[in-house]
C-alpha atoms as an extended CHARMM CRD file, in Angstrom:
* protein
*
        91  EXT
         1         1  UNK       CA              0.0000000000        0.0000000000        0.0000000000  PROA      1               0.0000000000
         2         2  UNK       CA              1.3910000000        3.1350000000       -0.7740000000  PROA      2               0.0000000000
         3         3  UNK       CA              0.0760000000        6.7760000000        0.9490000000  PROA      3               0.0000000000
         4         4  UNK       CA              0.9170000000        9.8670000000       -1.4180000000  PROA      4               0.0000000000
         5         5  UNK       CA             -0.6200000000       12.8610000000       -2.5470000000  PROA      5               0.0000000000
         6         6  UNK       CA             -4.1200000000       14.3390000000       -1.9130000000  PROA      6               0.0000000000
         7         7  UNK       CA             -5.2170000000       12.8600000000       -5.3520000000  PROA      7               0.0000000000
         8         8  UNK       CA             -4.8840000000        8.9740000000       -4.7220000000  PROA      8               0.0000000000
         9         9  UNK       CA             -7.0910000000        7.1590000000       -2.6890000000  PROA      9               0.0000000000
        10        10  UNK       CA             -6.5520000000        6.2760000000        0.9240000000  PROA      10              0.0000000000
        11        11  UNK       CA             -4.7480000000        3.9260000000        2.4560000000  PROA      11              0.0000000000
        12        12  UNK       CA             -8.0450000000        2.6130000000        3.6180000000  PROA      12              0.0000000000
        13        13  UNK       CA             -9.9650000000        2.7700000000        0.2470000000  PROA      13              0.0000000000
        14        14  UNK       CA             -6.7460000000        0.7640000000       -1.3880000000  PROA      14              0.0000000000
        15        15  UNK       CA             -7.6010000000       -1.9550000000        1.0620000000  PROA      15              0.0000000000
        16        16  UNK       CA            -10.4980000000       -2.6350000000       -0.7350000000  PROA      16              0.0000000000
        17        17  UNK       CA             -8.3360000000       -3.7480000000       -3.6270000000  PROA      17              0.0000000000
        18        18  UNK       CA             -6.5780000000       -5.8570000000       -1.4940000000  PROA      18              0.0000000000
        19        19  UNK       CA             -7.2200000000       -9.6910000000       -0.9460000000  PROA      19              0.0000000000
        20        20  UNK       CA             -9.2030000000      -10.8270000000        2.5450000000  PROA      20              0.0000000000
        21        21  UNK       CA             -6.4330000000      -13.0450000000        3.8000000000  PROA      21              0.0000000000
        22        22  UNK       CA             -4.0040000000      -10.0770000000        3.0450000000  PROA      22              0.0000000000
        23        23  UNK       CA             -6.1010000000       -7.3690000000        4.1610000000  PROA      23              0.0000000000
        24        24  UNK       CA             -6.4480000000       -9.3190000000        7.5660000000  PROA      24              0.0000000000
        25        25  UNK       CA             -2.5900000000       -9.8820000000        7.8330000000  PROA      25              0.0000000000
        26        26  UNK       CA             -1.9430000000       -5.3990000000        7.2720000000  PROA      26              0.0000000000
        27        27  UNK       CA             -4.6250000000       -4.9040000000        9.3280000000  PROA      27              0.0000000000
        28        28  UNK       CA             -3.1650000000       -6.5770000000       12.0650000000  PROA      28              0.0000000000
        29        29  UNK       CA              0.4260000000       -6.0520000000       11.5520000000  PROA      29              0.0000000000
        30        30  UNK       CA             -0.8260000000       -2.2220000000       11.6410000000  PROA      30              0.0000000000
        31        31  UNK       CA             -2.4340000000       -2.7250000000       14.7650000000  PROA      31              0.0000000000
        32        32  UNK       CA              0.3550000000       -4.7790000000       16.3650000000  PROA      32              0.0000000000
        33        33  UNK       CA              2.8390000000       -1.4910000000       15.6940000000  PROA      33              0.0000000000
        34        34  UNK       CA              0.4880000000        0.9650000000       16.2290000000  PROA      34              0.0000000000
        35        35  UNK       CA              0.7820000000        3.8530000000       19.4900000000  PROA      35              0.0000000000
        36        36  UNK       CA             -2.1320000000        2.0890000000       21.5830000000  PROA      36              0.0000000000
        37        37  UNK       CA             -1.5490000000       -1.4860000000       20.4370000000  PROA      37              0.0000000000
        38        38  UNK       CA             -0.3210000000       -4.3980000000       22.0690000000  PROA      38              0.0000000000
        39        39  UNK       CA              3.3080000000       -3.4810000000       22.6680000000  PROA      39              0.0000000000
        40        40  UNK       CA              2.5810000000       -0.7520000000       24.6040000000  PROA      40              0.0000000000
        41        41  UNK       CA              1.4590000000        0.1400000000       28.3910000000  PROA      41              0.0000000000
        42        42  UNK       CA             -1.2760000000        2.2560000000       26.9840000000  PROA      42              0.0000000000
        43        43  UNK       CA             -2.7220000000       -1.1880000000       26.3890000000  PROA      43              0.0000000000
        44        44  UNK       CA             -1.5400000000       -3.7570000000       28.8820000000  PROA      44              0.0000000000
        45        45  UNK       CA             -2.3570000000       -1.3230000000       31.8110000000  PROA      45              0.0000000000
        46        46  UNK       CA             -6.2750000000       -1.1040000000       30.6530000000  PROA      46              0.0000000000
        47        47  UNK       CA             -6.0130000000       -5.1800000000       30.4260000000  PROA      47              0.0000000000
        48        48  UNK       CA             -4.1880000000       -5.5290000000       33.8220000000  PROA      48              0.0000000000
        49        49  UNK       CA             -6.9960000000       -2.7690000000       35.1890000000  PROA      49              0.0000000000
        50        50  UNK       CA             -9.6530000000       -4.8740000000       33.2930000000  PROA      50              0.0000000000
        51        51  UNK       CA             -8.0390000000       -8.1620000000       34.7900000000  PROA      51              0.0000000000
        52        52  UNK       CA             -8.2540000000       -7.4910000000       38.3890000000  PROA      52              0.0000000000
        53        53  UNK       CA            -11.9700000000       -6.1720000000       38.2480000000  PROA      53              0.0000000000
        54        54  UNK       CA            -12.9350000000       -9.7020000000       36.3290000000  PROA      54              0.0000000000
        55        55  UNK       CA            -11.5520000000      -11.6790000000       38.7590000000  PROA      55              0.0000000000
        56        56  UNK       CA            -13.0510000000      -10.3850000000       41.3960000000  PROA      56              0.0000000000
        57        57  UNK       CA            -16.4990000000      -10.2990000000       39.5870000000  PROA      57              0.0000000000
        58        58  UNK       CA            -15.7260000000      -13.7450000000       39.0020000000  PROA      58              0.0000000000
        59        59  UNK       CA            -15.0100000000      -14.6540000000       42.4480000000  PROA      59              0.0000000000
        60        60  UNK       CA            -17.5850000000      -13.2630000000       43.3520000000  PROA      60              0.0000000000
        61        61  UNK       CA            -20.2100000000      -15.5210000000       41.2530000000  PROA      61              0.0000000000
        62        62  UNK       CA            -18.5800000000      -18.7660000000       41.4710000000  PROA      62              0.0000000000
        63        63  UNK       CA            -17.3550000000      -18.4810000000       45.4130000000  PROA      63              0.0000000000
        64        64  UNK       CA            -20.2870000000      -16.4650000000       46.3870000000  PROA      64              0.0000000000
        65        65  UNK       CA            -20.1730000000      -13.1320000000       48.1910000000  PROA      65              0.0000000000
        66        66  UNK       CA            -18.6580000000      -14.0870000000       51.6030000000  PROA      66              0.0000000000
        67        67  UNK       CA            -14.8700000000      -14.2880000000       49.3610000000  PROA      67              0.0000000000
        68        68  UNK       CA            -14.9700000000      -10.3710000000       49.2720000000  PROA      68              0.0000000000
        69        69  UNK       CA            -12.7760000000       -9.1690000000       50.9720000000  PROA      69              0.0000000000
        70        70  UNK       CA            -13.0010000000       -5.4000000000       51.5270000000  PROA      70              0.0000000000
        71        71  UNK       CA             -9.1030000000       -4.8390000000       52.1390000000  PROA      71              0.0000000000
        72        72  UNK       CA             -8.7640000000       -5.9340000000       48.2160000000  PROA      72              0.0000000000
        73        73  UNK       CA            -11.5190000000       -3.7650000000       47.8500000000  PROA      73              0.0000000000
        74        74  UNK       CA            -10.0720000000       -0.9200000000       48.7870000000  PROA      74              0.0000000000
        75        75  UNK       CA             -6.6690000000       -1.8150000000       46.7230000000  PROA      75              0.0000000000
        76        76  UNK       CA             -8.5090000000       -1.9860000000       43.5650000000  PROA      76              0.0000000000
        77        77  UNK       CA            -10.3100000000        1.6010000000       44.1740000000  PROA      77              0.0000000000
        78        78  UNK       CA             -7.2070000000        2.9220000000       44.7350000000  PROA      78              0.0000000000
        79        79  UNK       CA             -5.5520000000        1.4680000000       41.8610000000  PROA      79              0.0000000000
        80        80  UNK       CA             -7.8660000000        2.2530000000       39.4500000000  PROA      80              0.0000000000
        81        81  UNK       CA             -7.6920000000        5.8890000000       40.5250000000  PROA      81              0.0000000000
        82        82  UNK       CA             -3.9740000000        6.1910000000       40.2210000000  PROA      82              0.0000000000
        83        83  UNK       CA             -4.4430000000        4.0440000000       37.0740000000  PROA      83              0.0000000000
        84        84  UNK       CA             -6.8480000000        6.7880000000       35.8210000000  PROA      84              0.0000000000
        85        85  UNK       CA             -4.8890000000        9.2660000000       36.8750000000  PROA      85              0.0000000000
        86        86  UNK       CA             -1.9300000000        8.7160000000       34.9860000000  PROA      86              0.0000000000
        87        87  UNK       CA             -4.1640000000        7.9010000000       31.4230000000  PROA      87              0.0000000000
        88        88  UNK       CA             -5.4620000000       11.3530000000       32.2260000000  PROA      88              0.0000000000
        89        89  UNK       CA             -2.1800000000       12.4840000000       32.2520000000  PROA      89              0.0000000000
        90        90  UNK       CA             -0.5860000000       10.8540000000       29.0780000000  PROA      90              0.0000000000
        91        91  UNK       CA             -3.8940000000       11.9280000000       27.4490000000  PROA      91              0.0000000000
């Protein structure tokens, strides 16, 4: 795919030109390099964040409510505020 001037198409329209199995494979490779893809912190921290709120939902349903424990509680407020915090800040 090549980007140049204002008169060709996009980089997107040129992907319709392009093969399925091929379009899949730039798509991702884009993604894979891109600022908020997986080889960054701007996406592992969301999935850690994510991570630690699903397990305790999931605790939560298969253990039943008495497994809360309000210490972890507590932990994951505060970590999710620092953790917004600093996104707010990179924004």
């Amino acid at each position: 795919l090549k980007h140049s001037g204002s008169n060709s198409l996009s980089i997107y329209e040129q992907l319709r030109f392009v093969p399925a199995k091929q379009r899949i494979v730039i798509m991702a490779a884009a993604w894979l390099n891109s600022a908020a893809g997986p080889m960054t912190t701007h996406f592992w921290g969301p999935v850690a964040n994510w991570g630690l709120a699903g397990s305790g939902m999931y605790d939560a349903a298969v253990k039943g409510p008495e497994i809360i424990n309000e210490r972890m509680s507590a932990v994951q407020i505060v970590y999710s505020g620092l953790f917004v915090r600093f996104a707010w800040a990179v924004q």
